[in-house]
Short mmCIF file of C-alpha atoms in Angstrom, two decimals:
data_model
loop_
_atom_site.label_atom_id
_atom_site.label_comp_id
_atom_site.label_asym_id
_atom_site.label_seq_id
_atom_site.Cartn_x
_atom_site.Cartn_y
_atom_site.Cartn_z
CA MET A 20 14.45 -66.66 -22.39
CA ALA A 21 17.50 -65.76 -24.38
CA ASN A 22 20.86 -65.07 -22.77
CA ALA A 23 22.89 -61.97 -23.57
CA GLU A 24 26.41 -62.63 -24.75
CA ALA A 25 28.91 -60.21 -26.28
CA THR A 26 28.15 -61.52 -29.76
CA GLN A 27 24.51 -60.45 -29.47
CA THR A 28 25.22 -56.74 -29.19
CA VAL A 29 24.74 -54.07 -31.82
CA ASN A 30 28.24 -53.98 -33.31
CA LEU A 31 28.99 -50.57 -34.71
CA ALA A 32 31.84 -49.24 -36.81
CA GLY A 33 31.01 -45.99 -38.52
CA GLU A 34 27.99 -43.78 -37.90
CA LEU A 35 24.76 -44.49 -36.07
CA ASP A 36 22.13 -41.75 -36.07
CA GLY A 37 19.31 -42.99 -33.87
CA ALA A 38 16.96 -40.25 -35.13
CA GLY A 39 15.49 -39.95 -31.64
CA HIS A 40 14.71 -43.66 -31.23
CA THR A 41 15.31 -45.79 -28.14
CA ILE A 42 17.32 -48.99 -27.83
CA SER A 43 15.87 -50.80 -24.84
CA GLY A 44 17.56 -54.17 -25.16
CA VAL A 45 19.48 -56.48 -27.41
CA ALA A 46 17.25 -58.13 -30.01
CA GLY A 47 15.93 -61.40 -28.60
CA VAL A 48 17.54 -60.83 -25.20
CA ASP A 49 15.59 -60.29 -22.02
CA TYR A 50 17.86 -61.75 -19.34
CA VAL A 51 21.53 -60.94 -18.78
CA VAL A 52 23.69 -63.81 -17.56
CA SER A 53 27.05 -62.57 -18.83
CA ASN A 54 29.22 -59.80 -17.44
CA THR A 55 30.12 -58.85 -21.02
CA ALA A 56 26.58 -57.98 -22.15
CA ARG A 57 26.63 -54.72 -24.14
CA LEU A 58 23.79 -52.90 -25.85
CA ILE A 59 26.19 -51.17 -28.26
CA GLU A 60 29.80 -52.13 -28.91
CA ALA A 61 31.38 -49.25 -30.81
CA THR A 62 34.58 -49.90 -32.74
CA ALA A 63 36.62 -46.76 -33.39
CA PRO A 64 36.28 -44.67 -35.43
CA SER A 65 32.55 -44.27 -34.75
CA THR A 66 29.89 -41.63 -34.16
CA ILE A 67 26.69 -42.29 -32.20
CA SER A 68 24.03 -39.58 -32.09
CA ASN A 69 20.39 -38.79 -31.32
CA LEU A 70 19.63 -41.94 -29.38
CA THR A 71 18.32 -43.15 -26.03
CA ILE A 72 19.76 -46.38 -24.65
CA ASP A 73 17.60 -47.74 -21.82
CA GLY A 74 18.26 -50.99 -19.97
CA LYS A 75 15.16 -50.82 -17.77
CA ASP A 76 13.46 -53.87 -19.28
CA ILE A 77 16.49 -56.16 -19.06
CA LYS A 78 16.66 -58.47 -16.05
CA VAL A 79 20.11 -59.04 -14.57
CA ALA A 80 21.15 -62.31 -12.93
CA LYS A 81 22.75 -62.05 -9.50
CA ASN A 82 24.27 -65.45 -8.76
CA GLY A 83 26.94 -64.35 -6.31
CA THR A 84 28.77 -62.72 -9.21
CA GLU A 85 28.12 -59.27 -10.53
CA TYR A 86 26.51 -59.28 -13.94
CA GLY A 87 25.31 -56.24 -15.74
CA ILE A 88 24.68 -54.42 -18.95
CA ARG A 89 26.86 -51.80 -20.57
CA GLY A 90 25.07 -49.11 -22.56
CA ILE A 91 28.06 -48.37 -24.82
CA TYR A 92 31.36 -50.27 -24.78
CA THR A 93 34.13 -48.80 -26.94
CA ILE A 94 37.01 -50.69 -28.56
CA GLY A 95 39.53 -50.28 -31.37
CA THR A 96 41.98 -47.58 -32.35
CA GLY A 97 40.69 -44.15 -33.27
CA ASP A 98 38.20 -41.56 -32.14
CA ILE A 99 34.61 -42.02 -31.01
CA THR A 100 32.02 -39.25 -30.74
CA ILE A 101 28.78 -39.59 -28.80
CA GLN A 102 26.32 -36.70 -29.09
CA ASN A 103 22.73 -36.11 -28.01
CA VAL A 104 22.60 -39.54 -26.35
CA LYS A 105 20.89 -40.60 -23.13
CA ILE A 106 22.05 -43.79 -21.41
CA LEU A 107 19.64 -44.83 -18.66
CA ASN A 108 19.05 -47.81 -16.36
CA CYS A 109 22.20 -49.69 -17.36
CA THR A 110 24.71 -51.03 -14.84
CA TYR A 111 27.41 -49.12 -16.72
CA GLY A 112 26.64 -46.13 -18.96
CA ILE A 113 29.82 -45.94 -21.03
CA ASN A 114 32.76 -48.28 -20.57
CA ALA A 115 35.48 -46.85 -22.83
CA ASN A 116 38.47 -48.88 -23.96
CA ASN A 117 39.30 -47.41 -27.37
CA ALA A 118 42.83 -46.17 -28.02
CA GLY A 119 42.11 -42.61 -29.07
CA LYS A 120 39.75 -39.80 -28.15
CA LEU A 121 36.26 -40.13 -26.75
CA THR A 122 34.15 -37.01 -27.15
CA VAL A 123 30.72 -36.84 -25.51
CA LEU A 124 28.49 -33.83 -26.23
CA ASN A 125 25.04 -32.77 -25.01
CA SER A 126 24.30 -36.12 -23.38
CA THR A 127 23.06 -37.74 -20.17
CA LEU A 128 25.04 -40.65 -18.71
CA GLN A 129 23.61 -42.58 -15.79
CA SER A 130 25.22 -45.12 -13.42
CA TRP A 131 28.90 -46.15 -13.53
CA ASN A 132 30.92 -44.47 -16.28
CA SER A 133 34.52 -45.58 -16.73
CA PHE A 134 37.01 -44.32 -19.29
CA GLY A 135 40.13 -46.46 -19.81
CA SER A 136 43.85 -45.77 -19.72
CA THR A 137 44.18 -45.60 -23.53
CA THR A 138 41.23 -43.22 -23.98
CA GLU A 139 41.53 -39.42 -23.84
CA ASN A 140 38.18 -37.88 -22.94
CA ARG A 141 36.25 -34.67 -23.59
CA PHE A 142 32.80 -34.09 -22.11
CA GLU A 143 30.85 -30.95 -22.94
CA ASN A 144 27.33 -30.20 -21.70
CA VAL A 145 27.05 -33.69 -20.21
CA THR A 146 24.95 -34.64 -17.19
CA PHE A 147 26.24 -37.52 -15.07
CA THR A 148 23.57 -38.97 -12.75
CA ALA A 149 23.24 -41.77 -10.23
CA GLY A 150 21.88 -45.02 -11.60
CA PRO A 151 19.86 -47.82 -10.07
CA GLU A 152 23.04 -49.48 -8.72
CA TYR A 153 26.00 -47.17 -9.21
CA ALA A 154 26.93 -43.51 -9.29
CA ASN A 155 30.54 -43.25 -10.40
CA PHE A 156 32.60 -41.16 -12.82
CA ARG A 157 36.07 -42.72 -13.30
CA PRO A 158 38.44 -41.26 -15.88
CA TYR A 159 41.81 -42.98 -16.26
CA ASN A 160 43.53 -40.73 -18.79
CA ASN A 161 43.63 -37.06 -19.79
CA THR A 162 40.11 -35.63 -19.50
CA VAL A 163 38.34 -32.30 -20.00
CA CYS A 164 34.86 -31.68 -18.56
CA LYS A 165 33.24 -28.43 -19.74
CA ASN A 166 29.81 -27.29 -18.52
CA CYS A 167 29.10 -30.70 -16.99
CA GLU A 168 26.70 -31.49 -14.13
CA PHE A 169 27.36 -34.28 -11.64
CA THR A 170 24.22 -35.24 -9.70
CA GLY A 171 24.62 -37.73 -6.88
CA VAL A 172 27.81 -39.04 -8.51
CA THR A 173 31.21 -39.87 -6.98
CA ILE A 174 33.98 -38.25 -9.04
CA ASP A 175 36.66 -40.90 -8.48
CA LEU A 176 40.14 -39.87 -9.63
CA SER A 177 41.95 -42.74 -7.87
CA CYS A 178 42.34 -44.64 -11.13
CA MET A 179 44.11 -41.87 -13.12
CA VAL A 180 47.29 -43.12 -14.79
CA ALA A 181 50.60 -41.45 -13.92
CA GLY A 182 50.95 -38.10 -15.65
CA ALA A 183 47.27 -37.85 -16.67
CA ASN A 184 45.42 -34.59 -16.05
CA ILE A 185 41.77 -33.62 -15.69
CA THR A 186 40.24 -30.17 -16.16
CA PHE A 187 36.80 -29.16 -14.88
CA ASP A 188 35.62 -25.99 -16.64
CA GLN A 189 32.36 -24.47 -15.33
CA CYS A 190 31.16 -27.77 -13.87
CA THR A 191 28.66 -28.27 -11.05
CA VAL A 192 27.98 -30.92 -8.42
CA ASP A 193 24.38 -31.22 -7.26
CA GLY A 194 23.71 -27.72 -8.60
CA GLN A 195 26.69 -26.04 -6.92
CA PRO A 196 30.05 -25.07 -8.48
CA LEU A 197 32.45 -28.02 -8.40
CA GLU A 198 35.17 -27.71 -5.74
CA GLU A 199 38.22 -29.75 -4.83
CA SER A 200 36.30 -31.34 -1.94
CA ASP A 201 33.95 -32.92 -4.51
CA LEU A 202 36.81 -35.00 -5.93
CA SER A 203 37.57 -38.44 -4.52
CA ASP A 204 41.26 -39.38 -4.27
CA ALA A 205 42.43 -36.37 -6.27
CA ASN A 206 46.17 -36.64 -6.80
CA GLY A 207 46.89 -33.01 -7.73
CA ASN A 208 46.66 -33.48 -11.50
CA PHE A 209 43.44 -31.52 -11.81
CA VAL A 210 42.37 -27.98 -12.66
CA ILE A 211 39.08 -26.37 -11.66
CA LYS A 212 38.05 -23.30 -13.66
#
């Protein structure tokens, strides 16, 4: 068996149009023993579209330490756009750390999704769903969610940096209009439309 390390990911800078294909693992990798394993590492500026990323066939070691697989991990300075993408069966859907904007359109993101303190986020027509291990949505910086559905997901705002704001525009939680009571640790810097 091969071991997944950060250097064995699909490294992307530019545009990736998956043309409807599925990435179901890192080439030659079938067992994750590193907490940095990533199926796609996107360096800003980048665009990823028309793709399914599915970690279902990747085994994850559990040796007293949490190891997992990230569907998309973002780095660099600049903007990243993700559109018409499904991320399924990964420990973490998107783990964003680029300094710039992250825009996600018409996509499905499963499991733990975390968007870092240097990343400004826009989600439109995105479905966030519970994964096999996690069900978290954690934005750190300014974020807009428009026409998004949260199904079985904790909307955790405890990590928002000072002065950051989040807007929910026509969003739903488990099929019902999103309300303040659906937000975990909301600090007042949110708007629900």
